[in-house]
CSV table of C-alpha atoms in Angstrom, one decimal:
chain,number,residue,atom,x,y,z
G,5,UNK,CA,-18.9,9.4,-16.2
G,6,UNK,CA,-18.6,12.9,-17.5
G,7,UNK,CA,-15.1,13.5,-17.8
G,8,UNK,CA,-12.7,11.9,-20.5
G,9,UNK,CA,-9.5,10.5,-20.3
G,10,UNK,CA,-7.2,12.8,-22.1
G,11,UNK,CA,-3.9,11.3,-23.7
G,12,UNK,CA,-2.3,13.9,-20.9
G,13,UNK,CA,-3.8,12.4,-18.0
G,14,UNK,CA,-2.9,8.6,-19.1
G,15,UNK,CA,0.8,9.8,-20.1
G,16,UNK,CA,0.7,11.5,-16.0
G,17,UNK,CA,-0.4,8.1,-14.1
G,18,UNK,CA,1.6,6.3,-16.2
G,19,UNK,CA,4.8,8.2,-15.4
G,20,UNK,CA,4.0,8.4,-12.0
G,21,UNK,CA,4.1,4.5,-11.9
G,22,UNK,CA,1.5,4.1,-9.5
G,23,UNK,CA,0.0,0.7,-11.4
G,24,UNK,CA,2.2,-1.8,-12.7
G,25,UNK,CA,0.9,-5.1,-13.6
G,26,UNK,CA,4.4,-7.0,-13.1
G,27,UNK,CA,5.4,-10.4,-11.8
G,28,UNK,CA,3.6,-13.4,-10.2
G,29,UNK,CA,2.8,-14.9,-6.7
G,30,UNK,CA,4.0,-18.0,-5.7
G,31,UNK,CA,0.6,-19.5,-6.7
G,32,UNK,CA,1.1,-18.3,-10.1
G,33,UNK,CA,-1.1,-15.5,-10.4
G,34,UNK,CA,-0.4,-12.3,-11.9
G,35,UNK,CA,0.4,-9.3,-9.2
G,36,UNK,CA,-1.0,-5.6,-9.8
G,37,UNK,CA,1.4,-3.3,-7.8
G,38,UNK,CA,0.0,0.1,-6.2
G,39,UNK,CA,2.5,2.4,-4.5
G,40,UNK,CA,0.2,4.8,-2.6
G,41,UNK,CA,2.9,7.3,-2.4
G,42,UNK,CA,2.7,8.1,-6.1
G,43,UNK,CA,-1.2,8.6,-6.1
G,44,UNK,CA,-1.6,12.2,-7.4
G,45,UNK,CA,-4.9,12.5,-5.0
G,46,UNK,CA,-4.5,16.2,-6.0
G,47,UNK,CA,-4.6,16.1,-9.5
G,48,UNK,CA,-7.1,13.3,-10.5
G,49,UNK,CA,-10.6,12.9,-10.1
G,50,UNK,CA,-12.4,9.6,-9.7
G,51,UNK,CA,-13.8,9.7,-13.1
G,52,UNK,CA,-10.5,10.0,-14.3
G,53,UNK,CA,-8.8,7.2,-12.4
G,54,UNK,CA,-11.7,4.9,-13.4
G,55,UNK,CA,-11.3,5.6,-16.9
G,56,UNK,CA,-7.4,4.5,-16.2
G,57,UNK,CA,-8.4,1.9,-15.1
G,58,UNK,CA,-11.4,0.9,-17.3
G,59,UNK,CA,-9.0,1.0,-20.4
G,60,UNK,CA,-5.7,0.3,-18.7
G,61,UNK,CA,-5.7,-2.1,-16.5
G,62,UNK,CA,-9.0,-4.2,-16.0
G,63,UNK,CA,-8.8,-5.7,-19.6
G,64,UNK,CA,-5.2,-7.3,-18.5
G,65,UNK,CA,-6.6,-9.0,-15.4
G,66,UNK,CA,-8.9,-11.6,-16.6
G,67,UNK,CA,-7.6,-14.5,-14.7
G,68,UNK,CA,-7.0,-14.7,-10.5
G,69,UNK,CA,-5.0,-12.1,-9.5
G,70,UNK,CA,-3.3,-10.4,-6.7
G,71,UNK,CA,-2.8,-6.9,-5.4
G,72,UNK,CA,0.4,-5.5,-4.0
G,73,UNK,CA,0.1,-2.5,-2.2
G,74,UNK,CA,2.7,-0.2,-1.0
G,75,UNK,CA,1.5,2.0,2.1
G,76,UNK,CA,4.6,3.1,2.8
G,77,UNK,CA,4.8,6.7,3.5
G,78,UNK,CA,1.3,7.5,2.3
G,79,UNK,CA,0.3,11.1,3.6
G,80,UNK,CA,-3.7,11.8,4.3
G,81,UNK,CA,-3.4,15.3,3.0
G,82,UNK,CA,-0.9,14.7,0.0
G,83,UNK,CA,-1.6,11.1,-1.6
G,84,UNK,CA,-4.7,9.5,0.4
G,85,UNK,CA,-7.5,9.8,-1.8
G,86,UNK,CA,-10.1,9.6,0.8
G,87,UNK,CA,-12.3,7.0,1.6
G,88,UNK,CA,-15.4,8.0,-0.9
G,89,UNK,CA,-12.9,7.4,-3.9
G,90,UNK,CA,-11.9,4.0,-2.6
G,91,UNK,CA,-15.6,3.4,-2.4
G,92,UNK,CA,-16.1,4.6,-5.7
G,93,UNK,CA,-13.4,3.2,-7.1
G,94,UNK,CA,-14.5,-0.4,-5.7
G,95,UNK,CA,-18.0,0.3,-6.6
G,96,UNK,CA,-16.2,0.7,-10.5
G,97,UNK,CA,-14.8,-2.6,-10.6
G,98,UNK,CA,-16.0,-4.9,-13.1
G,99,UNK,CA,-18.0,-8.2,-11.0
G,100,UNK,CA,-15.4,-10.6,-12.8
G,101,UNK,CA,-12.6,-8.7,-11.7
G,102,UNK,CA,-13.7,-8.3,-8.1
G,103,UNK,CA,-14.0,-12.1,-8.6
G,104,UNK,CA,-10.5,-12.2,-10.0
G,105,UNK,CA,-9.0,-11.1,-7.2
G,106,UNK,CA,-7.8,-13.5,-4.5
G,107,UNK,CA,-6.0,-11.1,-2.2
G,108,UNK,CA,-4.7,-7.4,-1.4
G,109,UNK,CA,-1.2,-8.1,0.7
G,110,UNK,CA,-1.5,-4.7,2.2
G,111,UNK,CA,2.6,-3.3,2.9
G,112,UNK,CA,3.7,-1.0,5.8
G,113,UNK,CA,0.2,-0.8,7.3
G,114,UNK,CA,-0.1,1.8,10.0
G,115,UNK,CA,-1.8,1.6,12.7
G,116,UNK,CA,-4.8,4.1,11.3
G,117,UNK,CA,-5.1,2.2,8.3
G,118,UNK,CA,-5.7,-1.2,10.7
G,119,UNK,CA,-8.2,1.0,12.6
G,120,UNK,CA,-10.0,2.5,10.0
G,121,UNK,CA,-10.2,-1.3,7.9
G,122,UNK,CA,-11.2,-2.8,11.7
G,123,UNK,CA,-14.1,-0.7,11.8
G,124,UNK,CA,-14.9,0.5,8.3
G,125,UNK,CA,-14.1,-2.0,6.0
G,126,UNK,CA,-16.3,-4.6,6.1
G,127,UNK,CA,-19.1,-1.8,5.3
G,128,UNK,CA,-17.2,-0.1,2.9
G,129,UNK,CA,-16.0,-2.9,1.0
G,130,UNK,CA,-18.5,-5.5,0.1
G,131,UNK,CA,-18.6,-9.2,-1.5
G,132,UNK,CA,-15.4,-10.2,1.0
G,133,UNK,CA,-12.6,-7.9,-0.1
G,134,UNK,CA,-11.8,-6.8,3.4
G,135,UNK,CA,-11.4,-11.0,3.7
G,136,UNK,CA,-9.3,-11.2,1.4
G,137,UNK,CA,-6.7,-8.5,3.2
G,138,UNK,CA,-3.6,-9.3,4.7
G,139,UNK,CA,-1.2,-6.9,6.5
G,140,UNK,CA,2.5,-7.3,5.4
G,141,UNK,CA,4.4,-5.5,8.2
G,142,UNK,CA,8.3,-6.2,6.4
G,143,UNK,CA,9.1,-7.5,2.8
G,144,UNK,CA,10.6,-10.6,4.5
G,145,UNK,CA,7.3,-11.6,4.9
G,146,UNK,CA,5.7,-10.5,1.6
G,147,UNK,CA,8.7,-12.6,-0.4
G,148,UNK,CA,7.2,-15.6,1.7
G,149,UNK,CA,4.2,-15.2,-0.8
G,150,UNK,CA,5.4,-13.4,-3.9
G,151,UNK,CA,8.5,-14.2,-6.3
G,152,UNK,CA,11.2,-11.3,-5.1
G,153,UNK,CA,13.0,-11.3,-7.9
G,154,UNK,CA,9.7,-10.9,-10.0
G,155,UNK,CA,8.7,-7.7,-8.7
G,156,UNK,CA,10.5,-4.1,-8.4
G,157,UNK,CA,10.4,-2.3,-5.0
G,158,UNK,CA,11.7,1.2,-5.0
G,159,UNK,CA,14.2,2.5,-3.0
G,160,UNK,CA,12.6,4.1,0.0
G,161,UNK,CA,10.2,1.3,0.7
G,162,UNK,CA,13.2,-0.5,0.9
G,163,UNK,CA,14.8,2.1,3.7
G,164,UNK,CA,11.3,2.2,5.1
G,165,UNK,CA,11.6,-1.5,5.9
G,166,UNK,CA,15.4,-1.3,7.5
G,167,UNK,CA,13.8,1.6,9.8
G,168,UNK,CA,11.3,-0.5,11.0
G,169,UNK,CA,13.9,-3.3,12.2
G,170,UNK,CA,15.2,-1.0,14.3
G,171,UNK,CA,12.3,0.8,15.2
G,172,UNK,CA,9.6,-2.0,15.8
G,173,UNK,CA,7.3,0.0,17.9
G,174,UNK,CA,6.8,2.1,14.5
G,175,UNK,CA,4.4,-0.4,13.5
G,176,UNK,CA,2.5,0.4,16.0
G,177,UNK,CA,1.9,4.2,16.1
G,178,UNK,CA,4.4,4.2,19.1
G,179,UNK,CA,7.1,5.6,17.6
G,180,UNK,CA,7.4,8.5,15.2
G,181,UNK,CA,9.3,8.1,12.1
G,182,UNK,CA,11.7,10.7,12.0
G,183,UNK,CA,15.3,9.9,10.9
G,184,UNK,CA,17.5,9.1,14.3
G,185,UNK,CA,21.0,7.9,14.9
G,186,UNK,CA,21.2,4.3,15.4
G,187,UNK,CA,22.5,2.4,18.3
G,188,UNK,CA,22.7,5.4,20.5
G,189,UNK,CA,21.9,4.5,24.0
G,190,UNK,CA,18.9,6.0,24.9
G,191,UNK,CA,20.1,7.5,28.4
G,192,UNK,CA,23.4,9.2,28.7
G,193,UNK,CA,24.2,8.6,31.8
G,194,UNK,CA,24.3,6.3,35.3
G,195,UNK,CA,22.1,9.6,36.5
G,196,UNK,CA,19.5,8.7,34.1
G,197,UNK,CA,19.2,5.7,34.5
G,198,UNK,CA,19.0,5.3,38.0
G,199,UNK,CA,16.2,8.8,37.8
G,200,UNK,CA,14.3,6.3,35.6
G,201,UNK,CA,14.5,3.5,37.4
G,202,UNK,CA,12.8,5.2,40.4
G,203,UNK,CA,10.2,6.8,38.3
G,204,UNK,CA,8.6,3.1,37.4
């Protein structure tokens, strides 16, 4: 790697909170928490965030481990790094580590993340990661595997996760996720209705 890690660049990721090593499954093992929103996939290189890494947060993970991370509201052209950083990135990790780590509960999965794993990720990611991946679609069902009260959450992951109750067809790509009034009925009138019933 050419590049240092300057005292600047740790003091950034570290503000921006995107790692946290913090709280424990409910098999004991440590969790490593990634919010993808936070990932500065502007202002970092890969060198950079493997040096982070390297010194930051490898050393801390020497027994089984699990990751935690947060996909909610991740933007391709803002905070997705791209997919030769993951690779790279992967590639970085030390063997015991990649041994170390059990499972990746993947939150607030959209549906071109599930496409792009379904057809890329067994290639990409080698020695069984992509088995080791499970999709969390709500936090009820990641606090069926991890301690809640163990790990923080922010705020709009939280909000994210009421939109989806009433907005199920979100998870699937179906629905946008634009903010909308609640518990309006979705045609206005007898007209409507009846117009729509003939349509199908």
């Amino acid at each position: 790697m050419s590049e240092e890690l300057s005292p600047e660049q740790e003091k950034l990721i570290k503000k921006l909170n995107v790692f946290k090593i913090k709280g424990r499954d409910k098999r004991g093992r440590k969790i490593l928490r990634i919010i993808g929103k936070y990932f500065p996939a502007r202002d970092l290189s890969v060198d950079v965030l493997n040096l982070y890494l390297m010194k930051k947060i490898f050393p801390k993970l020497e027994r089984p481990f699990a990751v935690v991370y947060i996909h909610t509201e991740v933007s391709k052209s803002e905070n997705f790094p791209g997919i030769s950083v993951l690779r790279s990135v992967y590639d970085a990790i030390p063997v015991n580590v990649k041994q170390n780590l059990e499972t990746v509960y993947f939150v607030h999965p959209d549906l071109q993340s599930k496409l792009f794993f379904a057809t890329f990720g067994r290639f990409i990611f080698t020695g069984g990661l992509y088995g080791k991946l499970k999709y969390v679609s709500r936090l009820d069902f990641l606090w069926d595997h991890v301690m809640r009260n163990k790990m923080e959450v922010p705020e709009f992951v939280r909000e994210h996760d009421e939109d989806l109750e009433y907005r199920p067809m979100m998870d699937y790509g179906i629905e946008s996720d634009h903010p909308r009034v609640y518990g309006a009925p979705a045609v206005d009138s007898s007209v409507g209705m009846y117009s729509t019933r003939c349509i199908s």
